[in-house]
Short mmCIF file of C-alpha atoms and ligand atoms in Angstrom, two decimals:
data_model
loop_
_atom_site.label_atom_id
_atom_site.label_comp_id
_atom_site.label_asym_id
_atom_site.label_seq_id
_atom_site.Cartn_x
_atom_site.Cartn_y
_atom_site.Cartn_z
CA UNK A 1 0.00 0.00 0.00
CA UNK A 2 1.08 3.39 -0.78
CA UNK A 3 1.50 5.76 2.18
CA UNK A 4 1.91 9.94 1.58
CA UNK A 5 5.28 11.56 1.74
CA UNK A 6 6.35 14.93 2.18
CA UNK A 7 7.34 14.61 -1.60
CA UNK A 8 3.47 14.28 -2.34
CA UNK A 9 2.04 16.69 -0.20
CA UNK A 10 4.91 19.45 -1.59
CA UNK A 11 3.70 18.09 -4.99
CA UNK A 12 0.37 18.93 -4.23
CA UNK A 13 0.89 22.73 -2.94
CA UNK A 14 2.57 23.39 -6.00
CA UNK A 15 0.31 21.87 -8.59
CA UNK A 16 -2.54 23.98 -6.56
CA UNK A 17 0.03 27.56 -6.50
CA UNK A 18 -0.10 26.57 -10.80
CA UNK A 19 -4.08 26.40 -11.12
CA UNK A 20 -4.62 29.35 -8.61
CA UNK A 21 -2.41 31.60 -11.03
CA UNK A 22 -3.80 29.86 -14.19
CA UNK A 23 -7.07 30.35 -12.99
CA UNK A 24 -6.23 34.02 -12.10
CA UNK A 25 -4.65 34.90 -15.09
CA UNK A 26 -7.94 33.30 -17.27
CA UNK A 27 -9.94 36.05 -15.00
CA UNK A 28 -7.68 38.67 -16.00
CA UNK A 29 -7.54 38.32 -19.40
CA UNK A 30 -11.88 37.46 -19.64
CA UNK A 31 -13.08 39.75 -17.12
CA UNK A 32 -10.90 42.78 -16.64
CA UNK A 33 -11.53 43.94 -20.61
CA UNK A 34 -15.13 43.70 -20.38
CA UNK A 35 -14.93 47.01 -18.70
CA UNK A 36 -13.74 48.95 -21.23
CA UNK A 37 -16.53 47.75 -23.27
CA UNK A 38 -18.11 51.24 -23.72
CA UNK A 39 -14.94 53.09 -23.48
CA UNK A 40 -14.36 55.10 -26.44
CA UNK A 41 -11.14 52.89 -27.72
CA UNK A 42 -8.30 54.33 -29.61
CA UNK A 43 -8.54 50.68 -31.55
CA UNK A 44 -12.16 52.07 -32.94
CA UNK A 45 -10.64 55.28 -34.44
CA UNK A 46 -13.22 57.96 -36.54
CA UNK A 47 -10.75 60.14 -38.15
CA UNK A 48 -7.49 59.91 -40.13
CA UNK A 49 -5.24 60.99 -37.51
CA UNK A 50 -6.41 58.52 -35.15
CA UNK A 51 -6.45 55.83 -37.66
CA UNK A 52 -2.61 56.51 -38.58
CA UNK A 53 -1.96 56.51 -34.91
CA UNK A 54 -3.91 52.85 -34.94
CA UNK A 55 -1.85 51.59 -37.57
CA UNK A 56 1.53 52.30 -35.56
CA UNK A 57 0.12 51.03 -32.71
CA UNK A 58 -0.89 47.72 -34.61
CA UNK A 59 2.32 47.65 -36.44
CA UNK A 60 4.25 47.81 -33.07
CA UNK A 61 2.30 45.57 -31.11
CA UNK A 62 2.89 42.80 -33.72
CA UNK A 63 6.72 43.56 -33.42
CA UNK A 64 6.40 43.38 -29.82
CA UNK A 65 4.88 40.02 -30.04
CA UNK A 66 6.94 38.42 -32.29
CA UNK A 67 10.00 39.58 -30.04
CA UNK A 68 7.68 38.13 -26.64
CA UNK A 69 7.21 34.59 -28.59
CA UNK A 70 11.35 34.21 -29.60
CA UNK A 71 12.94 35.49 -26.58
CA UNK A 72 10.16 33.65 -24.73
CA UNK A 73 10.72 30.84 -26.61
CA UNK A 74 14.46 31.03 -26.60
CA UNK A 75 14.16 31.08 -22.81
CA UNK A 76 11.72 27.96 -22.03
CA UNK A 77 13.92 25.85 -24.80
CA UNK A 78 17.04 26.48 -22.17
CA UNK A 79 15.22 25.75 -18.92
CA UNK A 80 14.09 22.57 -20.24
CA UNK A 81 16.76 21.06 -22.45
CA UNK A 82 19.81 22.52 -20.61
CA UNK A 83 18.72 22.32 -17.40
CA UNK A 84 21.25 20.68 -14.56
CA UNK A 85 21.41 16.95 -14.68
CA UNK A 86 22.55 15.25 -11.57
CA UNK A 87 25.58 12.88 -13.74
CA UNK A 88 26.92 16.04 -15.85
CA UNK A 89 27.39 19.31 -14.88
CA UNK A 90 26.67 21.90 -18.48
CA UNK A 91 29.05 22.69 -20.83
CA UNK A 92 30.42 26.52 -19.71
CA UNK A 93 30.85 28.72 -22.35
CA UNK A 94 32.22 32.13 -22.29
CA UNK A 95 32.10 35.08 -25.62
CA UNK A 96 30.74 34.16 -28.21
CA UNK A 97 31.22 37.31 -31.07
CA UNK A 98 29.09 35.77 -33.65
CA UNK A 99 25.87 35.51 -30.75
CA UNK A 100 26.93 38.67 -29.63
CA UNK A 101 26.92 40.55 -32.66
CA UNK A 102 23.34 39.62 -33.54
CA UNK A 103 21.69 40.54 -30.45
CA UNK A 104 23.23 43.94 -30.49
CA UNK A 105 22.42 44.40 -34.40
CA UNK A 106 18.59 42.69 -34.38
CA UNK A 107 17.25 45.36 -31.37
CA UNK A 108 19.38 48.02 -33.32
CA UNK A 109 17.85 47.53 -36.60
CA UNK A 110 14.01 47.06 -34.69
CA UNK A 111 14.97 50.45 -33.20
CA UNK A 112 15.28 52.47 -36.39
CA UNK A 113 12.62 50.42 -38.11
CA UNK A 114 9.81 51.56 -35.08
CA UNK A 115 11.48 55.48 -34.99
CA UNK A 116 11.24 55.96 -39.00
CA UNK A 117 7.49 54.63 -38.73
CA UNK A 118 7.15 56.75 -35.73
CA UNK A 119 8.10 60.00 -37.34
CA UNK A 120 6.02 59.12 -40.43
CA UNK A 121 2.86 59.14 -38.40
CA UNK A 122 4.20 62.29 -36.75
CA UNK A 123 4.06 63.48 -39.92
CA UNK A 124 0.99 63.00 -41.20
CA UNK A 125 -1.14 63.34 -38.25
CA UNK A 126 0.28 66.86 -37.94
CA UNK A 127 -2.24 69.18 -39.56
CA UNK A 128 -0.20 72.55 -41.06
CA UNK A 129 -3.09 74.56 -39.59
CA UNK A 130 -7.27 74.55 -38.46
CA UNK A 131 -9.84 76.18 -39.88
CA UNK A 132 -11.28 77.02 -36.58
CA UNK A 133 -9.21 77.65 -33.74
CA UNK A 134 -10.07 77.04 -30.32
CA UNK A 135 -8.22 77.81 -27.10
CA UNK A 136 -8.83 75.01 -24.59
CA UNK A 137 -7.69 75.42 -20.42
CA UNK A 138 -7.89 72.54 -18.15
CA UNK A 139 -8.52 73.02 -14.62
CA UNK A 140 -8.66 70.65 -11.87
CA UNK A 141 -11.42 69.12 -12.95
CA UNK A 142 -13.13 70.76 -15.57
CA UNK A 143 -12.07 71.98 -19.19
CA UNK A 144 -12.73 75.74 -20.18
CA UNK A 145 -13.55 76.21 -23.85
CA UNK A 146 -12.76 79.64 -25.99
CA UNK A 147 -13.70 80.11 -29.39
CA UNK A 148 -11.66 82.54 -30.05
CA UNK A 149 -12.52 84.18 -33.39
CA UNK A 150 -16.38 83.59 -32.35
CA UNK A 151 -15.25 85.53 -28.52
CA UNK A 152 -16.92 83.94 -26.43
CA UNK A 153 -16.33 80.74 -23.70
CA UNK A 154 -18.10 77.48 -22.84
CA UNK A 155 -16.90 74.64 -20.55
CA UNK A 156 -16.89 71.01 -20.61
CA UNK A 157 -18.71 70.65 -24.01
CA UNK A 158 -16.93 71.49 -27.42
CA UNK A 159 -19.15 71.71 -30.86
CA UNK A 160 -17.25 71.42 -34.40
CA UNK A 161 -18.59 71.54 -37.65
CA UNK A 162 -18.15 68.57 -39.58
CA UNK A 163 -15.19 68.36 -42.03
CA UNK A 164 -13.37 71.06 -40.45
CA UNK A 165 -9.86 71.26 -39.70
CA UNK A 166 -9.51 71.89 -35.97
CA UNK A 167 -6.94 73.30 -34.45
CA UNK A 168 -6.62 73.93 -30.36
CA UNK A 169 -4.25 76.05 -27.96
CA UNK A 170 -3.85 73.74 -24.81
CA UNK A 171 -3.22 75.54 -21.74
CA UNK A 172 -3.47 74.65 -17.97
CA UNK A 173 -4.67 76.98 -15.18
CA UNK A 174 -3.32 74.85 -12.45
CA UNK A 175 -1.47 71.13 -12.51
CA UNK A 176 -0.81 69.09 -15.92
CA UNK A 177 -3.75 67.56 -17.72
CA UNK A 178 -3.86 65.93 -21.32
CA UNK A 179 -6.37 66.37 -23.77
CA UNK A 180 -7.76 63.21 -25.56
CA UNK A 181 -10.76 62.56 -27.53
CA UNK A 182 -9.85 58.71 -28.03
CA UNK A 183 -11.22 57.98 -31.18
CA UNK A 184 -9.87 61.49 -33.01
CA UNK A 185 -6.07 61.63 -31.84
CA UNK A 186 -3.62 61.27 -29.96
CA UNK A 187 -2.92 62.55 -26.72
CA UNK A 188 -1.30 66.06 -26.01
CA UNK A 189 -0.21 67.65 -22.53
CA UNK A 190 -2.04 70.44 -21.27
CA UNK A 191 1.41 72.37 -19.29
CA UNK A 192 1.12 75.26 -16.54
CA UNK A 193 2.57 78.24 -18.40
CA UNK A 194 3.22 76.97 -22.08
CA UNK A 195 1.12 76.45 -24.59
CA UNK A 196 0.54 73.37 -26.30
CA UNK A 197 -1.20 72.39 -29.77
CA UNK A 198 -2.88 69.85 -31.12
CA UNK A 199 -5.13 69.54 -34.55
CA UNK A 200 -7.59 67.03 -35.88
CA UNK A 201 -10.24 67.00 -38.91
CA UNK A 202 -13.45 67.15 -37.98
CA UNK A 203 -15.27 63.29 -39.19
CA UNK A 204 -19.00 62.71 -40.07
CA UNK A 205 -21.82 64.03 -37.53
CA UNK A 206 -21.38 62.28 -33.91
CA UNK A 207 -20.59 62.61 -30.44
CA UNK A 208 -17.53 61.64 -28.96
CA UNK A 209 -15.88 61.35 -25.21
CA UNK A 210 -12.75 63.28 -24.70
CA UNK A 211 -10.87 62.92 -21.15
CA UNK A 212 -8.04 63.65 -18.91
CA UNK A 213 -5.10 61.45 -19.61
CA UNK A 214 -2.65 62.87 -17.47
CA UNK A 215 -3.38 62.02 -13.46
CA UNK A 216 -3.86 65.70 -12.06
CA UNK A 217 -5.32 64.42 -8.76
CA UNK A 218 -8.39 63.02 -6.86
CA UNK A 219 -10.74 64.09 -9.60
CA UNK A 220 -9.04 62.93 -12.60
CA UNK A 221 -11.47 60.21 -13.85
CA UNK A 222 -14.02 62.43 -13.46
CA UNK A 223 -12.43 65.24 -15.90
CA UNK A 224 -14.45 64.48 -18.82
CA UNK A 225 -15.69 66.51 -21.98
CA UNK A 226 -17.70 66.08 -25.54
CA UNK A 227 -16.89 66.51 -28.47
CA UNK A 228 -19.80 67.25 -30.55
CA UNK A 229 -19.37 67.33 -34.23
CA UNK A 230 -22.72 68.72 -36.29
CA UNK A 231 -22.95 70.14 -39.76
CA UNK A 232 -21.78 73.28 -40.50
CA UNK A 233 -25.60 75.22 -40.55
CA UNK A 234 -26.36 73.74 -37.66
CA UNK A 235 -22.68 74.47 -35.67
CA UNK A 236 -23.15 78.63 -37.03
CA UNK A 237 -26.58 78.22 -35.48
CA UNK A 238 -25.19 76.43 -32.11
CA UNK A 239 -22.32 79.50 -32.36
CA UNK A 240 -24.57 82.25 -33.11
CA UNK A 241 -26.88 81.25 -29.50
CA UNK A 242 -23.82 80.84 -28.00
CA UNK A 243 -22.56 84.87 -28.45
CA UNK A 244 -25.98 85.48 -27.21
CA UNK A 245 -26.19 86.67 -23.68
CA UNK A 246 -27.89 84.59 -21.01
CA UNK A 247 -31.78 84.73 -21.07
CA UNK A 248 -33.19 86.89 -18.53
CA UNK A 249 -35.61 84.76 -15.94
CA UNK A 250 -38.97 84.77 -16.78
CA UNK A 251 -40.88 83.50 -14.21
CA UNK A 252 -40.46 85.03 -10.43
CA UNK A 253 -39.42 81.72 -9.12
CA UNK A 254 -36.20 81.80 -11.84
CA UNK A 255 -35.78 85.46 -10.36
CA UNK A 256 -35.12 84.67 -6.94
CA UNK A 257 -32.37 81.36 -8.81
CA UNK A 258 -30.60 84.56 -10.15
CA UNK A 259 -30.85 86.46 -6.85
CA UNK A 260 -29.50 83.55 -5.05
CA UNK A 261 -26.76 82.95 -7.58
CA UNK A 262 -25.70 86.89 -7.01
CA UNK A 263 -26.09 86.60 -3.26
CA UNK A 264 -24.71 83.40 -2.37
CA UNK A 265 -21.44 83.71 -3.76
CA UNK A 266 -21.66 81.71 -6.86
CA UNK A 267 -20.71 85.10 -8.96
CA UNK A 268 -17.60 84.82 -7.15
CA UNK A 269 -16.63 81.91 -9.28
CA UNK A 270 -19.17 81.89 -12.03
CA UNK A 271 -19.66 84.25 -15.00
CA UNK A 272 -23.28 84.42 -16.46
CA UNK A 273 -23.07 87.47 -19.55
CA UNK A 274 -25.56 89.82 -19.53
CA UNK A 275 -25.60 89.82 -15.58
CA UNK A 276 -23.36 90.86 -12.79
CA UNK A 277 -21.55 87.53 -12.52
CA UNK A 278 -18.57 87.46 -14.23
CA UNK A 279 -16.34 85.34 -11.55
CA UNK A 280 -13.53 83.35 -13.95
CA UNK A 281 -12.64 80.39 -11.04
CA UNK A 282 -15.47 77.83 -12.67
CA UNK A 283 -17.36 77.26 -15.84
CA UNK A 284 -19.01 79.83 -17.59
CA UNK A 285 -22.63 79.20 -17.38
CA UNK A 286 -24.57 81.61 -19.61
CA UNK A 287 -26.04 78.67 -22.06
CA UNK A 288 -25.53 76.10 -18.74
CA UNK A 289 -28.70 74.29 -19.92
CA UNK A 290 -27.54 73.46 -23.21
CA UNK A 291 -25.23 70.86 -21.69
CA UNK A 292 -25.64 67.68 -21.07
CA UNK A 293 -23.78 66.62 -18.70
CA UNK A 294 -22.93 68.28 -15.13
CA UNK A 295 -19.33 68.57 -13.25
CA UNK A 296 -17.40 67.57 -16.50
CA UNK A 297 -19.18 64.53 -17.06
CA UNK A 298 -19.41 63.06 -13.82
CA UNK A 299 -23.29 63.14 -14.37
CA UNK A 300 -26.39 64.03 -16.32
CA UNK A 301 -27.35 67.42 -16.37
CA UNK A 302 -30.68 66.62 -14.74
CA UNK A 303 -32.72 68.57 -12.75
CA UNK A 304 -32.43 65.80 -9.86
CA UNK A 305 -28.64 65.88 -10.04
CA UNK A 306 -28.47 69.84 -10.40
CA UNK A 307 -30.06 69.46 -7.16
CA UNK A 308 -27.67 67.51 -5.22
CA UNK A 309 -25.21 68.60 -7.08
CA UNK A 310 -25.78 72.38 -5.53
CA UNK A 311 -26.94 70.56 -1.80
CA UNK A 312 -23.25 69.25 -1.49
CA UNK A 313 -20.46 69.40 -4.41
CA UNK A 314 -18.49 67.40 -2.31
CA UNK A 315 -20.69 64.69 -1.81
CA UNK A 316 -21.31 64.04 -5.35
CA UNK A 317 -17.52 64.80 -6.57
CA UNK A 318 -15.08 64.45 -3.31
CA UNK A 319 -12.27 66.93 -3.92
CA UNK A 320 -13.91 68.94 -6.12
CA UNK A 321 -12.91 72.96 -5.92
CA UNK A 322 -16.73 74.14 -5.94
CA UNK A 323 -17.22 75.43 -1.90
CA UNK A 324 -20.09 74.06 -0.44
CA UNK A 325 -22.38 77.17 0.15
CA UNK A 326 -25.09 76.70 3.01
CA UNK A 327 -28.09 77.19 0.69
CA UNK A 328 -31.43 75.85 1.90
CA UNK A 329 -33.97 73.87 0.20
CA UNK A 330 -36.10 76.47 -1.20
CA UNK A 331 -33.02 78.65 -2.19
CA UNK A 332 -31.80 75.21 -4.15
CA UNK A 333 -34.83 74.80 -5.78
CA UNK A 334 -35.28 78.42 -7.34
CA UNK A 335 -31.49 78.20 -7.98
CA UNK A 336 -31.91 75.45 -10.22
CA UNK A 337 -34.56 76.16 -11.61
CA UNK A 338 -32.80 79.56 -12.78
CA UNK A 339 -29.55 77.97 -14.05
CA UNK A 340 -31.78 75.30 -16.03
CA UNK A 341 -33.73 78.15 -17.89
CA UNK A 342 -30.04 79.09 -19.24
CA UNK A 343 -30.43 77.54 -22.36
CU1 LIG H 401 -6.88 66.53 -15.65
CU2 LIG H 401 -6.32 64.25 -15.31
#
């Protein structure tokens, strides 16, 4: 009869260690990428810049893989044909100018290959100049929008007209952020006191998520934009609202939002043309209710979330720079139901 040894039970531990890895490894691969299923992904691009900056990516990865399986390969052939027999100890071998010579010329010749395809996409995904220039300042966590020929500024939502060439300023008001609408192009650093650029051409009509790709603190996932793209009529009509002033409140309830907004401090912060707030620290908010989205994309810009979003900023995004002002719940709703007339 066969009794256990400590052979067997060490046996055992390890063949266990092997399928809790395997099994561990399975889940990473399967499960993690399922959450980037809605992500907008750099592999989907929607514009010729992005799709150049695909192709590298593709041609690179398959160079990286093909290096992976050799040396990979290289390595498991060793461990298991040379590995130390008990009768005979390895043959030792020292310089070898032949071996040595091709792995210092194979990596050198991969090098220039990957830097002359490298510049080549540098090249073409550089666009000489825009036909509509934007100036674009990330703050911690929000993005402030200038058109500058049109004068005048928006936040966290940027409209283009189809077809156009666009080219941005990139500036930052406090720590470094990156700009990066995924599926357009590639990424470009937003630095405190220089100024950056980066150009795209506007694709077909859609909407498309740009974020922060730079870590710039607690808030960084939640530094989000759009990029809307519409046809031209419609982007001159978007533009031409846009230079508009804010609408005045109609009804007396949206009159006491405004006289809250003026009293409570959120001019200090806030500009809203065509009224005494003209505070530069946070978004503009003159067409506020023509956004969708609240607090950069953190949420929906619904009435419910304006709500709590004005109860406690820093309940809804912790770290946030927006000061929680003691407002009660009357105050909150006429507030509200001010900044949502803004259209
Ligand atoms: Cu801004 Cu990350």
């Amino acid at each position: 009869m066969r009794t256990t040894t400590g052979k067997d039970h060490q046996e055992d531990g390890r063949r266990r260690i092997f399928w809790a890895i395997a099994g561990l490894f399975v889940i990473a691969v399967v499960v993690l990428p399922a959450g980037c299923a809605d992500a907008p992904s750099p592999l989907r691009p929607e514009s010729e810049t992005a799709r150049e900056i695909r192709n590298l990516a593709v041609v690179l990865l398959i160079i990286c893989a093909a290096i992976f399986l050799v040396v990979e390969g290289l390595l498991l052939t060793s461990i298991l044909r040379f590995r130390r027999r008990p009768e005979e100890e390895a043959r030792q071998v020292h310089g070898n100018r032949r071996l040595e010579t091709t792995w210092t010329l194979i990596p050198a010749i991969l090098v220039i290959i990957i830097f002359a395809l490298t510049v080549r996409t540098m090249a073409t995904v550089d666009l000489p100049g825009g036909d509509l220039p934007l100036k674009v300042t990330g703050h911690q966590w929000w993005w402030q929008v200038e058109y500058t020929q049109q004068g005048f500024t928006t936040a966290n939502e940027i409209h283009v007209p189809a077809g156009w060439g666009i080219s941005a300023e990139l500036e930052s008001a406090d720590v470094i952020h990156s700009f990066w609408v995924p599926q357009l192009g590639g990424k470009t650093d937003m630095v405190p006191g220089r100024t950056n650029h980066t150009s795209f051409l506007a694709p077909e009509v859609g909407i498309f998520q740009g974020k922060c790709a730079e870590f710039c603190g607690t808030q960084h996932a939640n530094m989000r934009f759009l990029l809307v793209v519409e046809p031209p009529e419609e982007f001159s009509r978007w533009v031409e609202h846009q230079q508009e002033p804010a609408r005045e409140p109609g009804s007396p309830k949206e009159k006491q939002g405004l006289e809250v907004f003026q009293s409570a401090g959120c001019a200090g912060c806030h500009t809203i043309r065509g009224t005494d707030a003209q505070g530069t620290a946070g978004p503009d908010l003159t067409h506020f209710a023509g956004r969708s989205s609240l607090a950069a994309g953190t949420m929906e810009n619904t009435p419910e979330n304006l709500k709590s979003w004005l109860a406690d900023p820093a309940e809804v995004k912790p770290g946030n720079k927006m000061p929680n002002t003691p407002l009660d719940e009357q105050q909150i709703e006429q507030l509200s139901s001010y900044l949502l007339s803004l259209e």
